[in-house]
Every structure is written in C-alpha cells, then in structure tokens.
Short mmCIF file of C-alpha atoms in Angstrom, two decimals:
data_model
loop_
_atom_site.label_atom_id
_atom_site.label_comp_id
_atom_site.label_asym_id
_atom_site.label_seq_id
_atom_site.Cartn_x
_atom_site.Cartn_y
_atom_site.Cartn_z
CA UNK A 12 3.71 -38.03 -5.08
CA UNK A 13 5.89 -37.96 -8.17
CA UNK A 14 4.73 -40.02 -11.17
CA UNK A 15 7.50 -41.90 -12.92
CA UNK A 16 7.04 -43.02 -16.63
CA UNK A 17 9.31 -45.92 -17.59
CA UNK A 18 9.77 -46.22 -21.46
CA UNK A 19 11.11 -49.54 -22.80
CA UNK A 20 13.25 -49.66 -25.90
CA UNK A 21 12.04 -52.06 -28.53
CA UNK A 22 13.90 -55.39 -28.96
CA UNK A 23 16.56 -55.23 -31.67
CA UNK A 24 15.47 -56.58 -35.02
CA UNK A 25 16.37 -60.20 -35.67
CA UNK A 26 15.98 -61.38 -32.04
CA UNK A 27 14.77 -64.97 -31.64
CA UNK A 28 11.33 -64.29 -30.03
CA UNK A 29 10.41 -67.94 -29.92
CA UNK A 30 13.46 -69.16 -28.10
CA UNK A 31 13.10 -70.39 -24.53
CA UNK A 32 16.04 -68.46 -23.29
CA UNK A 33 14.55 -65.22 -24.60
CA UNK A 34 11.27 -65.80 -22.84
CA UNK A 35 13.02 -66.48 -19.51
CA UNK A 36 15.01 -63.27 -19.89
CA UNK A 37 11.93 -61.34 -20.72
CA UNK A 38 10.02 -62.60 -17.68
CA UNK A 39 12.96 -62.04 -15.38
CA UNK A 40 13.36 -58.44 -16.74
CA UNK A 41 9.65 -57.69 -16.20
CA UNK A 42 9.84 -58.87 -12.55
CA UNK A 43 12.89 -56.77 -11.86
CA UNK A 44 11.29 -53.75 -13.61
CA UNK A 45 8.06 -54.08 -11.49
CA UNK A 46 10.09 -54.35 -8.28
CA UNK A 47 12.10 -51.26 -9.13
CA UNK A 48 8.93 -49.27 -9.96
CA UNK A 49 7.31 -50.32 -6.71
CA UNK A 50 10.37 -49.33 -4.74
CA UNK A 51 10.39 -45.80 -6.35
CA UNK A 52 6.66 -45.32 -5.69
CA UNK A 53 6.95 -46.44 -2.06
CA UNK A 54 9.96 -44.15 -1.55
CA UNK A 55 8.05 -41.16 -2.94
CA UNK A 56 5.00 -41.92 -0.67
CA UNK A 57 7.27 -42.06 2.42
CA UNK A 58 9.04 -38.84 1.53
CA UNK A 59 5.82 -36.98 0.96
CA UNK A 60 4.30 -38.22 4.24
CA UNK A 61 7.43 -37.39 6.15
CA UNK A 62 7.69 -33.85 4.79
CA UNK A 63 3.95 -33.24 5.46
CA UNK A 64 4.30 -34.39 9.11
CA UNK A 65 7.70 -32.75 9.74
CA UNK A 66 9.10 -36.19 10.62
CA UNK A 67 11.26 -37.03 7.66
CA UNK A 68 13.60 -39.91 8.52
CA UNK A 69 17.36 -39.58 8.11
CA UNK A 70 18.45 -40.00 4.53
CA UNK A 71 14.91 -39.45 3.14
CA UNK A 72 14.08 -35.84 2.36
CA UNK A 73 15.60 -34.34 5.58
CA UNK A 74 18.48 -34.61 7.91
CA UNK A 75 17.61 -36.28 11.24
CA UNK A 76 17.66 -33.81 14.21
CA UNK A 77 17.22 -34.41 17.89
CA UNK A 78 13.47 -34.10 18.82
CA UNK A 79 12.72 -30.97 20.85
CA UNK A 80 10.38 -31.39 23.78
CA UNK A 81 7.06 -29.41 24.08
CA UNK A 82 8.59 -26.90 26.43
CA UNK A 83 11.46 -26.07 24.11
CA UNK A 84 9.20 -25.60 21.11
CA UNK A 85 6.79 -23.27 23.02
CA UNK A 86 9.59 -21.37 24.81
CA UNK A 87 11.31 -20.46 21.59
CA UNK A 88 8.08 -19.33 19.99
CA UNK A 89 6.61 -17.33 22.89
CA UNK A 90 9.93 -15.59 23.91
CA UNK A 91 10.31 -14.33 20.37
CA UNK A 92 7.10 -12.34 20.78
CA UNK A 93 6.92 -8.80 22.11
CA UNK A 94 6.34 -8.09 25.80
CA UNK A 95 2.75 -6.99 25.22
CA UNK A 96 1.93 -10.24 23.29
CA UNK A 97 3.54 -12.35 26.04
CA UNK A 98 1.56 -10.59 28.73
CA UNK A 99 -1.72 -10.97 26.76
CA UNK A 100 -1.09 -14.76 26.42
CA UNK A 101 -0.35 -15.00 30.13
CA UNK A 102 -3.51 -13.10 31.15
CA UNK A 103 -5.60 -15.23 28.88
CA UNK A 104 -4.29 -18.36 30.58
CA UNK A 105 -5.12 -17.05 34.06
CA UNK A 106 -8.36 -15.02 33.48
CA UNK A 107 -9.68 -16.30 30.18
CA UNK A 108 -11.23 -13.83 27.79
CA UNK A 109 -13.29 -11.97 30.37
CA UNK A 110 -12.61 -9.49 33.14
CA UNK A 111 -9.23 -9.94 34.93
CA UNK A 112 -10.60 -10.71 38.44
CA UNK A 113 -10.40 -13.52 40.91
CA UNK A 114 -12.41 -14.32 44.06
CA UNK A 115 -9.65 -14.75 46.65
CA UNK A 116 -12.06 -15.68 49.43
CA UNK A 117 -15.75 -15.70 50.10
CA UNK A 118 -16.00 -11.97 50.55
CA UNK A 119 -12.95 -10.63 48.63
CA UNK A 120 -12.72 -10.23 44.86
CA UNK A 121 -9.61 -8.64 43.29
CA UNK A 122 -9.43 -6.84 39.94
CA UNK A 123 -5.97 -7.07 38.37
CA UNK A 124 -3.99 -4.69 36.19
CA UNK A 125 -0.42 -3.59 35.58
CA UNK A 126 0.99 -7.08 35.10
CA UNK A 127 4.38 -8.29 34.17
CA UNK A 128 5.65 -11.69 32.96
CA UNK A 129 8.77 -12.85 34.72
CA UNK A 130 10.88 -15.57 33.13
CA UNK A 131 12.56 -17.87 35.61
CA UNK A 132 14.70 -21.04 35.29
CA UNK A 133 11.64 -23.14 36.04
CA UNK A 134 9.12 -21.39 33.83
CA UNK A 135 7.14 -18.19 33.28
CA UNK A 136 5.45 -16.33 36.20
CA UNK A 137 2.76 -13.69 35.85
CA UNK A 138 2.74 -10.99 38.54
CA UNK A 139 -0.34 -8.80 38.63
CA UNK A 140 -1.34 -5.83 40.84
CA UNK A 141 -4.72 -6.57 42.51
CA UNK A 142 -7.26 -4.08 44.01
CA UNK A 143 -10.59 -4.66 45.66
CA UNK A 144 -13.40 -2.82 43.76
CA UNK A 145 -14.79 -1.44 47.06
CA UNK A 146 -11.82 0.42 48.49
CA UNK A 147 -11.93 1.28 52.21
CA UNK A 148 -9.38 1.87 54.99
CA UNK A 149 -9.71 -1.75 56.12
CA UNK A 150 -9.30 -3.27 52.64
CA UNK A 151 -5.73 -3.74 51.33
CA UNK A 152 -4.49 -4.29 47.79
CA UNK A 153 -2.19 -7.09 46.79
CA UNK A 154 0.05 -8.68 44.16
CA UNK A 155 -1.26 -11.87 42.63
CA UNK A 156 1.38 -14.47 41.51
CA UNK A 157 0.46 -17.06 38.89
CA UNK A 158 2.84 -19.84 37.83
CA UNK A 159 2.37 -20.85 34.18
CA UNK A 160 3.49 -23.56 31.82
CA UNK A 161 4.08 -23.27 28.09
CA UNK A 162 2.15 -25.49 25.64
CA UNK A 163 3.14 -26.77 22.24
CA UNK A 164 0.52 -24.61 20.49
CA UNK A 165 2.28 -21.37 21.60
CA UNK A 166 0.10 -20.71 24.58
CA UNK A 167 0.30 -20.69 28.38
CA UNK A 168 -1.66 -22.73 30.86
CA UNK A 169 -2.09 -22.02 34.54
CA UNK A 170 -0.23 -24.38 36.91
CA UNK A 171 -0.70 -22.77 40.39
CA UNK A 172 -1.98 -19.42 41.70
CA UNK A 173 -1.58 -17.24 44.74
CA UNK A 174 -4.12 -14.39 44.11
CA UNK A 175 -3.27 -12.29 47.17
CA UNK A 176 0.27 -13.33 48.01
CA UNK A 177 2.04 -9.98 48.52
CA UNK A 178 0.96 -7.30 51.06
CA UNK A 179 -0.69 -4.17 49.65
CA UNK A 180 -1.69 -0.83 51.10
CA UNK A 181 -4.91 0.45 52.66
CA UNK A 182 -7.74 1.68 50.51
CA UNK A 183 -7.08 -1.37 48.33
CA UNK A 184 -3.90 0.08 46.90
CA UNK A 185 -1.50 -2.45 45.42
CA UNK A 186 2.09 -2.13 46.52
CA UNK A 187 4.83 -0.47 44.52
CA UNK A 188 6.99 -3.25 43.24
CA UNK A 189 9.96 -4.30 41.13
CA UNK A 190 12.02 -7.39 40.37
CA UNK A 191 15.69 -7.84 41.45
CA UNK A 192 17.98 -10.76 40.82
CA UNK A 193 20.77 -10.30 43.39
CA UNK A 194 19.03 -11.15 46.68
CA UNK A 195 18.43 -14.85 45.96
CA UNK A 196 19.09 -17.38 43.28
CA UNK A 197 15.61 -16.91 41.91
CA UNK A 198 14.01 -13.57 40.97
CA UNK A 199 12.72 -11.57 43.99
CA UNK A 200 9.83 -9.19 44.14
CA UNK A 201 10.71 -6.14 46.19
CA UNK A 202 7.53 -4.40 47.27
CA UNK A 203 6.47 -1.48 49.55
CA UNK A 204 2.96 -0.64 50.77
CA UNK A 205 1.23 0.96 53.70
CA UNK A 206 -0.91 4.02 54.31
CA UNK A 207 -1.64 6.98 56.59
CA UNK A 208 -3.21 6.55 60.00
CA UNK A 209 -4.15 9.65 61.96
CA UNK A 210 -1.36 11.63 60.33
CA UNK A 211 1.34 8.92 60.55
CA UNK A 212 2.55 7.61 57.26
CA UNK A 213 4.09 4.14 57.34
CA UNK A 214 5.22 1.67 54.67
CA UNK A 215 6.33 -1.90 55.06
CA UNK A 216 8.88 -3.43 52.68
CA UNK A 217 8.63 -7.05 51.68
CA UNK A 218 10.97 -9.43 49.74
CA UNK A 219 9.18 -12.35 48.01
CA UNK A 220 11.30 -15.01 46.22
CA UNK A 221 9.78 -16.68 43.18
CA UNK A 222 10.97 -20.15 44.10
CA UNK A 223 10.23 -23.31 42.06
CA UNK A 224 7.80 -24.66 44.68
CA UNK A 225 5.98 -21.35 45.09
CA UNK A 226 6.44 -17.74 46.35
CA UNK A 227 8.56 -17.53 49.55
CA UNK A 228 8.53 -14.52 51.84
CA UNK A 229 12.16 -13.67 52.66
CA UNK A 230 11.70 -10.53 54.79
CA UNK A 231 9.34 -7.89 56.11
CA UNK A 232 11.01 -4.66 57.26
CA UNK A 233 10.13 -1.02 58.01
CA UNK A 234 10.56 0.87 54.79
CA UNK A 235 9.16 4.42 55.34
CA UNK A 236 7.95 6.64 58.16
CA UNK A 237 6.79 10.19 58.46
CA UNK A 238 4.87 11.71 61.37
CA UNK A 239 4.38 15.16 59.77
CA UNK A 240 0.63 14.83 59.53
CA UNK A 241 0.28 14.20 63.22
CA UNK A 242 2.47 17.03 64.61
CA UNK A 243 1.31 20.07 66.59
CA UNK A 244 3.23 23.30 66.90
CA UNK A 245 5.63 21.93 69.43
CA UNK A 246 6.15 18.51 67.84
CA UNK A 247 9.36 17.28 66.27
CA UNK A 248 9.32 15.66 62.87
CA UNK A 249 10.61 12.16 62.63
CA UNK A 250 11.05 10.45 59.25
CA UNK A 251 13.18 7.94 57.39
CA UNK A 252 13.32 6.03 54.09
CA UNK A 253 14.97 2.59 53.64
CA UNK A 254 17.27 1.53 50.80
CA UNK A 255 18.75 -1.92 50.26
CA UNK A 256 22.49 -1.78 49.59
CA UNK A 257 25.72 -3.72 49.81
CA UNK A 258 24.20 -6.96 48.57
CA UNK A 259 26.25 -10.19 48.77
CA UNK A 260 24.16 -12.15 46.25
CA UNK A 261 22.08 -14.79 47.94
CA UNK A 262 23.73 -14.28 51.29
CA UNK A 263 23.42 -10.86 52.92
CA UNK A 264 22.56 -7.10 52.42
CA UNK A 265 22.16 -3.84 54.33
CA UNK A 266 18.98 -1.89 54.81
CA UNK A 267 20.13 1.71 55.18
CA UNK A 268 17.81 4.25 56.78
CA UNK A 269 18.22 7.95 56.01
CA UNK A 270 16.24 10.86 57.55
CA UNK A 271 15.90 12.03 61.14
CA UNK A 272 17.28 8.60 62.10
CA UNK A 273 20.39 7.38 60.23
CA UNK A 274 21.13 3.74 60.88
CA UNK A 275 21.99 0.55 59.00
CA UNK A 276 20.59 -2.88 59.63
CA UNK A 277 22.39 -5.94 58.32
CA UNK A 278 20.46 -8.98 57.18
CA UNK A 279 21.79 -12.52 56.51
CA UNK A 280 20.14 -15.55 54.79
CA UNK A 281 19.10 -18.14 57.36
CA UNK A 282 17.44 -21.10 55.69
CA UNK A 283 14.38 -19.90 53.80
CA UNK A 284 14.45 -16.27 54.94
CA UNK A 285 16.62 -13.28 55.93
CA UNK A 286 17.16 -12.33 59.51
CA UNK A 287 18.70 -9.26 61.11
CA UNK A 288 22.21 -9.69 62.50
CA UNK A 289 23.30 -7.80 65.62
CA UNK A 290 26.81 -6.42 65.09
CA UNK A 291 28.71 -3.19 65.28
CA UNK A 292 27.84 -2.23 61.68
CA UNK A 293 24.12 -2.53 62.28
CA UNK A 294 23.72 0.24 64.91
CA UNK A 295 21.18 -0.02 67.72
CA UNK A 296 19.02 3.07 67.22
CA UNK A 297 15.32 2.25 67.40
CA UNK A 298 13.20 3.15 64.42
CA UNK A 299 9.92 4.89 65.03
CA UNK A 300 7.01 2.91 63.60
CA UNK A 301 3.24 3.27 63.38
#
C-alpha cells in the first residue's frame, strides 16, 4: 500500500487567527482534507488486494475482462505442454503415482503402456494398450479408454473408464491401433488384433468411436487371413489383407480386400453403427475366415 504524505503550507502572515470566520474555514478544510486522505488510502488498499487476487475491478489497476471458466483456464495451460507431459498428467489421473495397472474383473488385471492422449470436442481421452501379465493362448490383450476432465490447477481427473473396451489378440497382445477422423464426427480408434490357430492366421478389425457418452463400437470386420501355416504339399494358399478406402465422412466407406481374394465390401452408417450394403460394387465372393 502506498503511503501518501500531505504537507500543509503555513498560513500567510497577518491572518486574523482569532476571527470566527477563520476558525470555521480551518475546521471545514481539515474535514475535507481527512476525507480526501481516507479516500486515497482506501483506493490503494482496494488496488493492492485486487492485483494480488487477480480480480482488479474495471477502472482500478486493470481492465475488466470476461471471466474464463475452469475448463478454459486448464485447457490453455495443459495443451501448451509437450505431448510427453500431457501423457504423464493423464496417466497420473488414471493410475496415480504407482504401477499403471487396473483390475478389470475378479481374475483379470491389465498392465498398461504405449498410451496416447486424444483431444476431442468434449474433452481429453486417454487410450492405453493393456496386456495381462500372465500371457496365454486364452488371454487377450486390450485397449483401455479413460475419459478425463481438466481442473483449474493444470491437472486431469478421471471421469469414466473402460479398462478393456477394445478387442486385443491372443497371448495377451494389445491390438495395433491408430486414430482417424473421417469415419465419424468424433475421433475413431481403428484397431486390428487376432492370432494364429493351428497354422491359420486371422485378424479382426474394429472401429470404435470416442463419443461424448462413451466409446461406441461401429464395426467388426475380417481384416487379415493367411492359411500358409496349415498347408500341406497339395494345399493352396489363401490370403487377404483389408484396407479402408473411399470414405464419405460420417456416412460410408469401402473395405477393400487384396490377395488371393479380391473383393470390396461397402459399409454405410445406420444409426449407431456401420452395416454392410449389398450392391453391385460390393461383390459377393466369400472371404475365408478362421
């Protein structure tokens, strides 16, 4: 708080100090001077408090600005950080400071790694690859999905979690996955997982939309096949690999199969999922599957 020293000039020589009018003027001047000093002191106290709190009123020490909500404050701060720092904050919100693991059911515990923070219109989402510590042919890996919220102190907090939402492969292998933004309005996880059974290699593709109310499975489809490991000397190899092409954003796309079988399947959005359409462009060849 600033200290203000008010110095009064002496009265001119020859003033009538005993006159009644002089005394009235002197008293009135003292009252006005005290009021002015009080106003200056009060103004300085308000200004100092406002600046300290970051809430200076308009016209006193700062220009009035619209108040930002907590989400805006946190979003600006966190999104300015590097990817590694953002991921560390997200993992801390989900797993705390300890081992990144979650008990998905009474007998299944997943350990998580290889995460990515996905920013959506409704908030940040952490996607983590999960594997069971005791891998076996009957145990599959997964992707865990965790919806987060930003807090005013530049942190995340967990809102909802789906620890084993996306299908993984056998031997507790997490799926291969990526994010694409043309299949639905919200970001979509495209994943592929499977395994080898008695020489037959098969993968299933999955599309999972990160919708505001939770992850939504859009489609499961055959993604890869190869029977090489099961052939004898007279057998014929059959194989294919699927690729998504010709996307009409949010409405339709093709799944093209290339290999010993070459065929295209057309899918269209029907409500909350994609369904195969039967038309001349789709072809009617059957795909071998495990």
